[in-house]
PDB file of C-alpha atoms in Angstrom:
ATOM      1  CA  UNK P   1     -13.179 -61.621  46.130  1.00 46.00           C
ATOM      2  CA  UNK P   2      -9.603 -62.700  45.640  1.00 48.00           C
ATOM      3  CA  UNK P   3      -9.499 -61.688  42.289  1.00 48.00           C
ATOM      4  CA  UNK P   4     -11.170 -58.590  42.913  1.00 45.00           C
ATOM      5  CA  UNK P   5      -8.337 -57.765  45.705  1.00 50.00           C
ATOM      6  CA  UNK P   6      -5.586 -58.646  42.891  1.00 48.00           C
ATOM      7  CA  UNK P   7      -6.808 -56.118  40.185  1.00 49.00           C
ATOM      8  CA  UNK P   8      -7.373 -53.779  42.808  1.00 46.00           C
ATOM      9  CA  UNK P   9      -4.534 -52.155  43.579  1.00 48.00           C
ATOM     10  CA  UNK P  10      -3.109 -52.328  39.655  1.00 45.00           C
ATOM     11  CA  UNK P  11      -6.212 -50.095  39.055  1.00 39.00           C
ATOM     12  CA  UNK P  12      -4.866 -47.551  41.618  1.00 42.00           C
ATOM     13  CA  UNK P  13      -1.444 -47.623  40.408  1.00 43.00           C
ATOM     14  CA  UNK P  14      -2.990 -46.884  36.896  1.00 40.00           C
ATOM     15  CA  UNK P  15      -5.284 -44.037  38.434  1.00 41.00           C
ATOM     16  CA  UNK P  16      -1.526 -42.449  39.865  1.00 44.00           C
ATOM     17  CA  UNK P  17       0.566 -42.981  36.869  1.00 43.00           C
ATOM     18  CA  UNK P  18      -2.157 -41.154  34.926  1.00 41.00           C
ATOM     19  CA  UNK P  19      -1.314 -38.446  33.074  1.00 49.00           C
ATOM     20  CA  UNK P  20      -3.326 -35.148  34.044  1.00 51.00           C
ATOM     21  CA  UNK P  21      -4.437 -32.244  31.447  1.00 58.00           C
ATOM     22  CA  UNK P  22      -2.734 -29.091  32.477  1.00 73.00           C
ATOM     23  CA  UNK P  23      -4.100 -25.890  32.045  1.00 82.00           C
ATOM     24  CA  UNK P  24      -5.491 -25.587  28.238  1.00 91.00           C
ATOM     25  CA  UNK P  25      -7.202 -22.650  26.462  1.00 95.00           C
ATOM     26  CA  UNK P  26      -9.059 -22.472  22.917  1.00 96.00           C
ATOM     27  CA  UNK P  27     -11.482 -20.321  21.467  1.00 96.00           C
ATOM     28  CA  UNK P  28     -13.796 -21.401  18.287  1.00 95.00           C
ATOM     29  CA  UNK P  29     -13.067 -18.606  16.186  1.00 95.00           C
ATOM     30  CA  UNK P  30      -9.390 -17.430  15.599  1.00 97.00           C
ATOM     31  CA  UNK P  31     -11.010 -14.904  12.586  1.00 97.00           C
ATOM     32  CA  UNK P  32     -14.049 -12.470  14.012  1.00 98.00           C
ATOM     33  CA  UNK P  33     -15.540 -10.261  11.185  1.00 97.00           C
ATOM     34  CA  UNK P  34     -18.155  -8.008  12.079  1.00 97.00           C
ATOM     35  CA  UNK P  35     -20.003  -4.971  10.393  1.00 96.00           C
ATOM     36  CA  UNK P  36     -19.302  -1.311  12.019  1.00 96.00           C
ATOM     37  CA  UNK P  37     -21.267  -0.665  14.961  1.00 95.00           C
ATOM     38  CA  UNK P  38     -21.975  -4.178  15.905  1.00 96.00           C
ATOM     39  CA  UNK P  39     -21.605  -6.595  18.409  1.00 98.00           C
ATOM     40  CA  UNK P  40     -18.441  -8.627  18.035  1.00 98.00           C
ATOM     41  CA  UNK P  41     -17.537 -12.065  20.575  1.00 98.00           C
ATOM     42  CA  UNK P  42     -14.346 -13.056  21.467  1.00 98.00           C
ATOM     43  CA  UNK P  43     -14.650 -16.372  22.259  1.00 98.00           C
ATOM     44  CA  UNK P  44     -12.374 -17.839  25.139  1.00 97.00           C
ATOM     45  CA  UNK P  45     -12.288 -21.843  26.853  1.00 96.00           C
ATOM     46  CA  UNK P  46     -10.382 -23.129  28.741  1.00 94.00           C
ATOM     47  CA  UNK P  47      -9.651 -26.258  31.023  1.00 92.00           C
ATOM     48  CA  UNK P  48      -7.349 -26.281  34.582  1.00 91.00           C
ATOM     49  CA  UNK P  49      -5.743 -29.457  36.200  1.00 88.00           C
ATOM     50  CA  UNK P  50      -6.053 -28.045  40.019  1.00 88.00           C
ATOM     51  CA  UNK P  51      -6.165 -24.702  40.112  1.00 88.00           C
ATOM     52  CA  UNK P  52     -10.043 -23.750  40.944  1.00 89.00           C
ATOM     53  CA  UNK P  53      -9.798 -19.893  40.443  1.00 91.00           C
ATOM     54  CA  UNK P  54      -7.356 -19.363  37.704  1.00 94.00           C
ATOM     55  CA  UNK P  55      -6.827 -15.679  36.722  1.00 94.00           C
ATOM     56  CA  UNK P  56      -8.552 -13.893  33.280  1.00 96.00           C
ATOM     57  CA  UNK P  57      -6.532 -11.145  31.204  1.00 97.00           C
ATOM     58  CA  UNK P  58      -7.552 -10.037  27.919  1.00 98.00           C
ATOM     59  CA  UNK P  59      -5.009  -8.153  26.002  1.00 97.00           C
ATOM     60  CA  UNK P  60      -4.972  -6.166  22.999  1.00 97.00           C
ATOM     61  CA  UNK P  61      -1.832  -6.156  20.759  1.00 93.00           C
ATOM     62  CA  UNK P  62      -0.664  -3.162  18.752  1.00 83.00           C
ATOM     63  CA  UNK P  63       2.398  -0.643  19.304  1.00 82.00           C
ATOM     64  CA  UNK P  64       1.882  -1.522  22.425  1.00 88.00           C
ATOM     65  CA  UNK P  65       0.122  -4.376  24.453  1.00 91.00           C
ATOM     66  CA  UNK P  66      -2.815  -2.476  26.471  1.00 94.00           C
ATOM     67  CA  UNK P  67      -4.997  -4.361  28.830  1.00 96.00           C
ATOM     68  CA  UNK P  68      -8.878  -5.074  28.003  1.00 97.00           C
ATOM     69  CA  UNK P  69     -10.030  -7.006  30.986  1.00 97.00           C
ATOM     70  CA  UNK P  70      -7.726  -7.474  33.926  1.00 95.00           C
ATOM     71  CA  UNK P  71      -8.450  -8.281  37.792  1.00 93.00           C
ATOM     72  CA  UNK P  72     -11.847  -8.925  37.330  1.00 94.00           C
ATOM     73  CA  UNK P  73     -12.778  -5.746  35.189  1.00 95.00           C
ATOM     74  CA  UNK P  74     -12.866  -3.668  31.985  1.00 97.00           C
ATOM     75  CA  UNK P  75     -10.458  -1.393  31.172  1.00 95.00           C
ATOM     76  CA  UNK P  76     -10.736   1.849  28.913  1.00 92.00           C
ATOM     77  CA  UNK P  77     -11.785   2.100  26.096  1.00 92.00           C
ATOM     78  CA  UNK P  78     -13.896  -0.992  26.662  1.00 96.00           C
ATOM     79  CA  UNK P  79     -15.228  -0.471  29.992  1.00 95.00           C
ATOM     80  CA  UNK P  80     -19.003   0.039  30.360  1.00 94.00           C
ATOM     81  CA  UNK P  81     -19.085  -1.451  26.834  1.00 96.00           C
ATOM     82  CA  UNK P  82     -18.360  -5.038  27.658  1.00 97.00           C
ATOM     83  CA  UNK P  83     -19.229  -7.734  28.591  1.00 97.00           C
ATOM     84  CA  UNK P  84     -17.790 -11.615  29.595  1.00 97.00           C
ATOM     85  CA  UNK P  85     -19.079 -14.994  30.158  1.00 97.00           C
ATOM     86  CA  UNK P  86     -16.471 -17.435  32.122  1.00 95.00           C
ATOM     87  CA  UNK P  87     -13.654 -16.033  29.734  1.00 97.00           C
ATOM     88  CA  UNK P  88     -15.579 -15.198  26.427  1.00 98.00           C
ATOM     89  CA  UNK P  89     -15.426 -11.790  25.938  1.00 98.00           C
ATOM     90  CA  UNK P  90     -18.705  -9.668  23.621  1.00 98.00           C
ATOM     91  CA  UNK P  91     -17.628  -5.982  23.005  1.00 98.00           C
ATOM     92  CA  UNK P  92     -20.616  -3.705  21.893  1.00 97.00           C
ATOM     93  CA  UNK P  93     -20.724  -1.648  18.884  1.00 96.00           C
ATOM     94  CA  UNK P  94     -17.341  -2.001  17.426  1.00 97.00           C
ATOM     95  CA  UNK P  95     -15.970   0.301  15.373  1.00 95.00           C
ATOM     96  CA  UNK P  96     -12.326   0.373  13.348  1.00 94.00           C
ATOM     97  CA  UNK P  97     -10.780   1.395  16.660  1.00 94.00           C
ATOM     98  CA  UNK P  98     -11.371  -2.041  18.446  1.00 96.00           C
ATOM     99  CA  UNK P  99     -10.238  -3.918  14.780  1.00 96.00           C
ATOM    100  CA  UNK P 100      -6.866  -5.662  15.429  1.00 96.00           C
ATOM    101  CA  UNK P 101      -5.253  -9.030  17.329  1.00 97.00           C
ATOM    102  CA  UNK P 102      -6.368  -9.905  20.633  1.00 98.00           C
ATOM    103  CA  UNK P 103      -4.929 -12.321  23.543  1.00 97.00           C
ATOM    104  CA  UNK P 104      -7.173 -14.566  26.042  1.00 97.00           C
ATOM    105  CA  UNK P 105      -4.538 -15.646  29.199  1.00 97.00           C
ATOM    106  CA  UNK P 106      -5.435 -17.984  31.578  1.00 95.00           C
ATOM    107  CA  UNK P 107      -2.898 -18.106  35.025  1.00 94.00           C
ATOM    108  CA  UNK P 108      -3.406 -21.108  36.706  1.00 92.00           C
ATOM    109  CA  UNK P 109      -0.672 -21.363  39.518  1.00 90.00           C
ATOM    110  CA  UNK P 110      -1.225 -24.576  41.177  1.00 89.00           C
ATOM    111  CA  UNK P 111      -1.623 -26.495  37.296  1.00 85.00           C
ATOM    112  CA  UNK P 112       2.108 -28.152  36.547  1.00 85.00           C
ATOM    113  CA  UNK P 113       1.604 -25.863  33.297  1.00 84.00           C
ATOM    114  CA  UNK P 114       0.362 -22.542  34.771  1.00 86.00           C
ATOM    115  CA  UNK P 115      -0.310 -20.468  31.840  1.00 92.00           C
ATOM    116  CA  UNK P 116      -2.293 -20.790  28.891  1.00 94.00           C
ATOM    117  CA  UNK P 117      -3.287 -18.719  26.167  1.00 95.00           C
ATOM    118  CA  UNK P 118      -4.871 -17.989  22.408  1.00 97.00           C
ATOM    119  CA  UNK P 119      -5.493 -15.437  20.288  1.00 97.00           C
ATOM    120  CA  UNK P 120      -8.671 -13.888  18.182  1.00 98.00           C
ATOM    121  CA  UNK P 121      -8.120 -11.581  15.280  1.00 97.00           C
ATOM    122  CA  UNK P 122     -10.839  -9.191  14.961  1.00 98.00           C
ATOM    123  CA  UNK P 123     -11.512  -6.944  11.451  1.00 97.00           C
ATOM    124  CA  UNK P 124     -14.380  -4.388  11.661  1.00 97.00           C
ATOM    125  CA  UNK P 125     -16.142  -4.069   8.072  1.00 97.00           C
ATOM    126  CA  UNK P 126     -17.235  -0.802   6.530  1.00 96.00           C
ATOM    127  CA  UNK P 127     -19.651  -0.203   3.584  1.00 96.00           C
ATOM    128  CA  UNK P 128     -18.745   1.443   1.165  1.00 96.00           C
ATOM    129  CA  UNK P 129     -19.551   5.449   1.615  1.00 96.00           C
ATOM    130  CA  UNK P 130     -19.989   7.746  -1.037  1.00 97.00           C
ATOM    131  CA  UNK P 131     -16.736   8.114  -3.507  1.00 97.00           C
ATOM    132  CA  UNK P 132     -15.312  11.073  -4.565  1.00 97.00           C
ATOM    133  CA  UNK P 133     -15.312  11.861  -8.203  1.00 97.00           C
ATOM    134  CA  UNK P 134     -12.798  13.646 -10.496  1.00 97.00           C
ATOM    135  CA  UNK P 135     -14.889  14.382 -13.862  1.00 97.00           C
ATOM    136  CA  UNK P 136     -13.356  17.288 -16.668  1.00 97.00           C
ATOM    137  CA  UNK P 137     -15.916  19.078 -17.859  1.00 96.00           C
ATOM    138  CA  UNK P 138     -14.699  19.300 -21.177  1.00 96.00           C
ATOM    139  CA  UNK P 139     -12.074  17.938 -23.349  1.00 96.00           C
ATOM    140  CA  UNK P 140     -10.812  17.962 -27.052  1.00 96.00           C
ATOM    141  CA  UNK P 141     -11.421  15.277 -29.172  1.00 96.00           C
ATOM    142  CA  UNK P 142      -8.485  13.102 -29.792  1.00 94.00           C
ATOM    143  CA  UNK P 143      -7.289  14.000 -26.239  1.00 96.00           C
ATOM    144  CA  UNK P 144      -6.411  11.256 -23.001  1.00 97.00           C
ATOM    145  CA  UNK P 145      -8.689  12.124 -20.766  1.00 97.00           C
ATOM    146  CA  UNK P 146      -8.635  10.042 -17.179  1.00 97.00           C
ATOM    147  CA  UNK P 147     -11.939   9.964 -14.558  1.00 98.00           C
ATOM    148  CA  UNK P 148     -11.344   9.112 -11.163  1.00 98.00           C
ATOM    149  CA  UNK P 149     -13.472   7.801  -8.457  1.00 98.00           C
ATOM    150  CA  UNK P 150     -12.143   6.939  -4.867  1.00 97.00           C
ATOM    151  CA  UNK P 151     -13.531   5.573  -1.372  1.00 96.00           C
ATOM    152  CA  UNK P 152     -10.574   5.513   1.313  1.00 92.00           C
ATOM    153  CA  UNK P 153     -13.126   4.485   4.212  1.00 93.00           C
ATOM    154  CA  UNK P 154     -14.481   1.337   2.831  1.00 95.00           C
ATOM    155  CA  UNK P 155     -13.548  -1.982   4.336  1.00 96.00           C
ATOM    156  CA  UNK P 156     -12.661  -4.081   2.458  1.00 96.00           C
ATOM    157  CA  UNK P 157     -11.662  -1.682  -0.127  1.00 97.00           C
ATOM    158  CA  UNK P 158     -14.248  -1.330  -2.756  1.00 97.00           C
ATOM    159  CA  UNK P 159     -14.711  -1.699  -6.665  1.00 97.00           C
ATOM    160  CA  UNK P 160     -16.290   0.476  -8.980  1.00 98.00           C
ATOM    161  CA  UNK P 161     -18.047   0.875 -12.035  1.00 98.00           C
ATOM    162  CA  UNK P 162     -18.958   4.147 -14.050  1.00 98.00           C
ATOM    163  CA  UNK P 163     -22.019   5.066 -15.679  1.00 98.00           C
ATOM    164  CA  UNK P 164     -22.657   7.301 -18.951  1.00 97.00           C
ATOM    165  CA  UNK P 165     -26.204   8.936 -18.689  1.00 97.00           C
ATOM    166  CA  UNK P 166     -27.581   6.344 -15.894  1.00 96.00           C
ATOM    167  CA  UNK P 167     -26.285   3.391 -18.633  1.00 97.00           C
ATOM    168  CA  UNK P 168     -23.530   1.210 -16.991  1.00 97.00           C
ATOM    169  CA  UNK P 169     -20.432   0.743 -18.963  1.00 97.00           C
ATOM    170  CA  UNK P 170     -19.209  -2.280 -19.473  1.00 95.00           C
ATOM    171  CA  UNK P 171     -15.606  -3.800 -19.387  1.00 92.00           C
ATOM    172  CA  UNK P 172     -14.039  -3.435 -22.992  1.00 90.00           C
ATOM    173  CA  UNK P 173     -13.858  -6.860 -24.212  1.00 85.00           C
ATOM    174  CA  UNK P 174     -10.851  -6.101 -27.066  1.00 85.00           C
ATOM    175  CA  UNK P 175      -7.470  -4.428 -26.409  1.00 80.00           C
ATOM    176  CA  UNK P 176      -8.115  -1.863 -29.243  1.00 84.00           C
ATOM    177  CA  UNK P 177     -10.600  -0.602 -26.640  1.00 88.00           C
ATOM    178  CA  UNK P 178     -10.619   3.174 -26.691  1.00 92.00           C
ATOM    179  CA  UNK P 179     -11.440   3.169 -22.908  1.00 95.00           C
ATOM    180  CA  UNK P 180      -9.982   1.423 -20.436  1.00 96.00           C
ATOM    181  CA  UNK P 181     -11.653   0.417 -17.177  1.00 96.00           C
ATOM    182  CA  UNK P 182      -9.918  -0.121 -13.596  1.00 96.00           C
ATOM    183  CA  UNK P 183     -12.529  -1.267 -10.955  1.00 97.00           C
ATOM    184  CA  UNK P 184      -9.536  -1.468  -8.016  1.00 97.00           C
ATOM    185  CA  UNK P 185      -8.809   1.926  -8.561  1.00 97.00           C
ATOM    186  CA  UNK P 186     -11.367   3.663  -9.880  1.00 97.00           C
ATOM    187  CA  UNK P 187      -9.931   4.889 -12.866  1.00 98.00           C
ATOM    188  CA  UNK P 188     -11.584   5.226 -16.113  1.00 98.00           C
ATOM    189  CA  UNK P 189      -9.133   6.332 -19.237  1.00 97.00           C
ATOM    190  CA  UNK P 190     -10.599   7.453 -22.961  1.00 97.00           C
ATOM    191  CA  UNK P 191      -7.083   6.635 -25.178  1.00 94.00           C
ATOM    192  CA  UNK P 192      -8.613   9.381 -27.643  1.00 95.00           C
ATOM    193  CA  UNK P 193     -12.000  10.754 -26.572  1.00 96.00           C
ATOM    194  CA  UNK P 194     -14.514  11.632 -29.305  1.00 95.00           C
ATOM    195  CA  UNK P 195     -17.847  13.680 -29.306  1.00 95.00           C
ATOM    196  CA  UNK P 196     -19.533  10.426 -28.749  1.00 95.00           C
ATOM    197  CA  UNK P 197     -18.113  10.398 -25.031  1.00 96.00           C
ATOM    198  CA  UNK P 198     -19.802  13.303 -24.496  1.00 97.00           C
ATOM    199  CA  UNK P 199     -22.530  12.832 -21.644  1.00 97.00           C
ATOM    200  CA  UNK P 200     -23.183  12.520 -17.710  1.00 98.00           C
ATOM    201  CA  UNK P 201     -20.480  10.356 -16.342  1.00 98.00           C
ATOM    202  CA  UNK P 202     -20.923   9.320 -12.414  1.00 98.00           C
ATOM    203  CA  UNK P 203     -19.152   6.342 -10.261  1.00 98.00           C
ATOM    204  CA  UNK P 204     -20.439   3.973  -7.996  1.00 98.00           C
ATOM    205  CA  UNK P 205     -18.143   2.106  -5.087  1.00 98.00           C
ATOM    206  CA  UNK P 206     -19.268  -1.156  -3.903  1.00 97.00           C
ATOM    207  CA  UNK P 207     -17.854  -3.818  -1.316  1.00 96.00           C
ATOM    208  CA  UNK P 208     -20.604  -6.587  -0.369  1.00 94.00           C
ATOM    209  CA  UNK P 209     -20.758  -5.349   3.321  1.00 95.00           C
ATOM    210  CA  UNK P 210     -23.709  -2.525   2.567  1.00 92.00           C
ATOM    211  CA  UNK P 211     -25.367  -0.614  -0.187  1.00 96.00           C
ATOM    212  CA  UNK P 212     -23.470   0.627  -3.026  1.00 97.00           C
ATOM    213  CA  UNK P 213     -23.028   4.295  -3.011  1.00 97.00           C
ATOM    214  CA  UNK P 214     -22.445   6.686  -6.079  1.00 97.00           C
ATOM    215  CA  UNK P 215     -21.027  10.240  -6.159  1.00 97.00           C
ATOM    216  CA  UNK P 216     -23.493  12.764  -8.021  1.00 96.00           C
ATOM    217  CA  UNK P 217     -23.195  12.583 -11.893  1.00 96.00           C
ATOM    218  CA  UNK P 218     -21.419  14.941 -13.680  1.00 97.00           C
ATOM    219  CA  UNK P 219     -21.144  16.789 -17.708  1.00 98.00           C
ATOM    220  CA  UNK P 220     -18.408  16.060 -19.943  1.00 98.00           C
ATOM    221  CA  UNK P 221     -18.247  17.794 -23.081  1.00 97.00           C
ATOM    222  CA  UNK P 222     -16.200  16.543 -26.186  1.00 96.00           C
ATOM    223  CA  UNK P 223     -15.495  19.252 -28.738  1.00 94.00           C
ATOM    224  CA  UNK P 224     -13.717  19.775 -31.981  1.00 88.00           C
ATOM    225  CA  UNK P 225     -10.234  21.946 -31.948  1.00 73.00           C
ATOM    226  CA  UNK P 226     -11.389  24.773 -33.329  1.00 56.00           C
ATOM    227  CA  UNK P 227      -8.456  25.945 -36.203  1.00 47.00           C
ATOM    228  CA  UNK P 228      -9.325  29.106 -36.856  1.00 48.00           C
ATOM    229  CA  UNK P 229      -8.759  30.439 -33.148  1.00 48.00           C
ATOM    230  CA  UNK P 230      -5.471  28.358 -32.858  1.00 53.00           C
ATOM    231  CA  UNK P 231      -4.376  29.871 -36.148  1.00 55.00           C
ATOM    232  CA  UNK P 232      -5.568  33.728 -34.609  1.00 56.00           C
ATOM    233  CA  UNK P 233      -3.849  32.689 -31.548  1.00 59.00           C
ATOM    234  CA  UNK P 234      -0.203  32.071 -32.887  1.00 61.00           C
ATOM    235  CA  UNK P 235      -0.503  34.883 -35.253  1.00 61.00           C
ATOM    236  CA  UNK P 236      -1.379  37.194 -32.246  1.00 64.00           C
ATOM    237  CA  UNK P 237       2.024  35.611 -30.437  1.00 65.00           C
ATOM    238  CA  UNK P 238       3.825  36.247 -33.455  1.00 61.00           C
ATOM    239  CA  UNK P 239       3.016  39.668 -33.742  1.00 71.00           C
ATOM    240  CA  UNK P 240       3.619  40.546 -29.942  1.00 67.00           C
ATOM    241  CA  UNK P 241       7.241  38.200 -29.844  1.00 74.00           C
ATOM    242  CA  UNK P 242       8.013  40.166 -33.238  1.00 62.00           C
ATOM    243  CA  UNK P 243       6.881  43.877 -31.970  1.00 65.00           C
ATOM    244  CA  UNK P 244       9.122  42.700 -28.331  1.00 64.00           C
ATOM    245  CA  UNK P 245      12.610  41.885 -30.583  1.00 63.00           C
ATOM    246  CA  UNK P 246      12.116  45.193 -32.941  1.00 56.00           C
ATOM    247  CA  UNK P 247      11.406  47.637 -29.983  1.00 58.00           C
ATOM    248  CA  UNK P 248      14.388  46.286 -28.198  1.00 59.00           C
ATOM    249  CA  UNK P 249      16.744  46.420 -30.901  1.00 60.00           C
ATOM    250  CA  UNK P 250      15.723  50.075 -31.760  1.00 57.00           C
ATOM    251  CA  UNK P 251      16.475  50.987 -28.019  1.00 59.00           C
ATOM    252  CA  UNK P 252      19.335  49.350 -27.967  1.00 63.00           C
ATOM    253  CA  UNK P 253      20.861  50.460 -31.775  1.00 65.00           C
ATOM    254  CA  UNK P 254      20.375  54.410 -29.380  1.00 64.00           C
ATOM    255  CA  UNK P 255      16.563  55.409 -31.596  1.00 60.00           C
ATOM    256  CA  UNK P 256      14.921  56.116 -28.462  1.00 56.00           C
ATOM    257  CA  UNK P 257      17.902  58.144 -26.954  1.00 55.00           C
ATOM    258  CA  UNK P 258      16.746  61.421 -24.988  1.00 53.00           C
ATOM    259  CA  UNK P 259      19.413  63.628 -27.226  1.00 49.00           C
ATOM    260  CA  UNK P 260      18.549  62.677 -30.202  1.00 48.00           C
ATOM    261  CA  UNK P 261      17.649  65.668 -33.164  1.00 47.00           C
ATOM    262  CA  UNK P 262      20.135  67.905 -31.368  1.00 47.00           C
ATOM    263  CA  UNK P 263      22.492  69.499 -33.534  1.00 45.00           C
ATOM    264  CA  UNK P 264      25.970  67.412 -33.861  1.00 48.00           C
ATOM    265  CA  UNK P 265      27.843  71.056 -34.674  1.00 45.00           C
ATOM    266  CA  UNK P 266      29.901  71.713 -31.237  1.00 51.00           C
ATOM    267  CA  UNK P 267      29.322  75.215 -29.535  1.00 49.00           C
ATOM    268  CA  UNK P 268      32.152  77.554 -29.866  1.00 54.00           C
ATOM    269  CA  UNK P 269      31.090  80.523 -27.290  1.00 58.00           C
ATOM    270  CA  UNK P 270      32.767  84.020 -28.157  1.00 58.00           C
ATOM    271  CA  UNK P 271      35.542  85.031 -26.831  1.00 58.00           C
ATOM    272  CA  UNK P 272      35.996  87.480 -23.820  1.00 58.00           C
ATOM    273  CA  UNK P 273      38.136  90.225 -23.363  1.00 53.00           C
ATOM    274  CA  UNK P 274      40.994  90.370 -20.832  1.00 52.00           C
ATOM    275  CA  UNK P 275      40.485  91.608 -17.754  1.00 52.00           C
ATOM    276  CA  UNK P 276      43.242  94.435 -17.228  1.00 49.00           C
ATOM    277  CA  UNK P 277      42.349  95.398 -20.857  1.00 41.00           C
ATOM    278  CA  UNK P 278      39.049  96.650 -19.706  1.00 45.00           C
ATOM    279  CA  UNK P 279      40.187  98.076 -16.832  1.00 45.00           C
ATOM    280  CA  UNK P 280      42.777 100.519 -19.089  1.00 41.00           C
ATOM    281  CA  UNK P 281      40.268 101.640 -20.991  1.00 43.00           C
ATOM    282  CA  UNK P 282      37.984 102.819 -18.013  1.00 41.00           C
ATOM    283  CA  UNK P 283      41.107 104.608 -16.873  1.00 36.00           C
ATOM    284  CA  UNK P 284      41.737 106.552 -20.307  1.00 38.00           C
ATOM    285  CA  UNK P 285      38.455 108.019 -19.973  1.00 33.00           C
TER     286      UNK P 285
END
């Protein structure tokens, strides 16, 4: 018993001099990535020296900081979407409006440290949806020719790969390639196309999130420059250009003038008699 008494009291000094936790929050997930139109949790612990009821905000962070849950209830856009368990938050069928950074608080006034908090990023994920395609119908031979295939709405952003007549075509595997291949962009370029090219070209986007999707196909025609027509056409030019400079420098040298074939003799008009001379004579008689 006496040496029971002795410890005693060091115990309780111990027990005093203790060092309590203060209040502490944590989630298990500081990354959330979810498909479109899912469910996505926000996950949200904490721990409180004294305070019994400590208070629960969720914030969202962007231009500006907008409240998600605050005094006990959702706010828009999230209410009557939303859900939360002690301060774990589940928001229903996300979609790229809800994607961004997000703030768990916890206010604990009567805790030596009286607020705690952590943050969750949240990304939404799209599939891919169908790509827009940019396909010539027809080119020359020996011509660049570029193909272009795009999906803005995929998330992450998607690759691609083109097709000629259903048949996937692969990377070139030599730099004296005479097609080049970007699957980031989308972008397929012939250096110098030849009639071999010709044939139903179509793109397909893809981003491991859903199915791939592919635009509808489209005809590309490679043909020969045909010489004969360019040779008609510039002689046709010629002729017009040389027709334009001869008529103009006939109008201008005066051919066209309005007065010309008239007689270049000046008009002498005969002469009239004076007028008190004819008035003499109508006196005589």
């Amino acid at each position: 018993m006496e040496g029971t008494s002795l410890y005693l009291p060091i115990v309780i000094l111990l027990m005093q001099c203790s060092p309590s936790v203060p209040v502490t929050v944590a989630t298990n997930r500081h990354k959330v990535e979810v498909r479109e139109f899912s469910d996505a949790v926000l996950s949200c612990t904490f721990h409180t020296e004294k305070e019994q009821n400590p208070r629960i905000e969720w914030k969202k962070k962007g231009k500006d900081v907008s409240f998600v849950y605050y005094d006990g209830h959702f706010r828009a856009p999230f209410e009557g979407r939303a859900t939360i368990e002690g301060a774990t938050v589940t928001l229903k069928r996300v979609t790229q409006d809800d994607a961004g950074e997000y703030r768990c608080e916890i206010s604990a006034p009567q805790d030596s440290v009286s607020l705690g908090e952590t943050n969750v990023t949240l990304k939404v994920l799209v599939p891919p949806h169908t790509p827009s395609c940019e396909i010539p119908s027809a080119a020359v031979t020996g011509s660049v020719v570029q193909l272009r295939c795009r999906d803005q709405q995929s998330i992450p952003p998607a690759t691609y790969s083109w097709f000629k007549d259903n048949q996937l075509i692969s990377q070139p595997r030599h730099a004296n390639a005479t097609y080049l291949i970007n699957s980031h962009t989308g972008v397929l370029e012939f250096r110098a196309v030849a009639k071999d090219d010709t044939g139903r070209y179509s793109c397909q986007a893809s981003n491991g999130v859903g199915p791939a999707k592919m635009c509808e196909g489209k005809h590309m025609t490679i043909e020969d420059v045909n010489v004969s027509a360019v040779v008609a056409a510039v002689v046709v030019v010629c002729l017009v250009i040389a027709c334009g400079c001869g008529g103009f420098l006939l109008h201008r040298n005066g051919f066209f003038s309005r007065h010309r074939g008239r007689s270049n003799v000046n008009y002498i008009p005969p002469p009239q008699e004076p007028q008190d001379f004819k008035h003499t004579q109508s006196f005589m008689l």
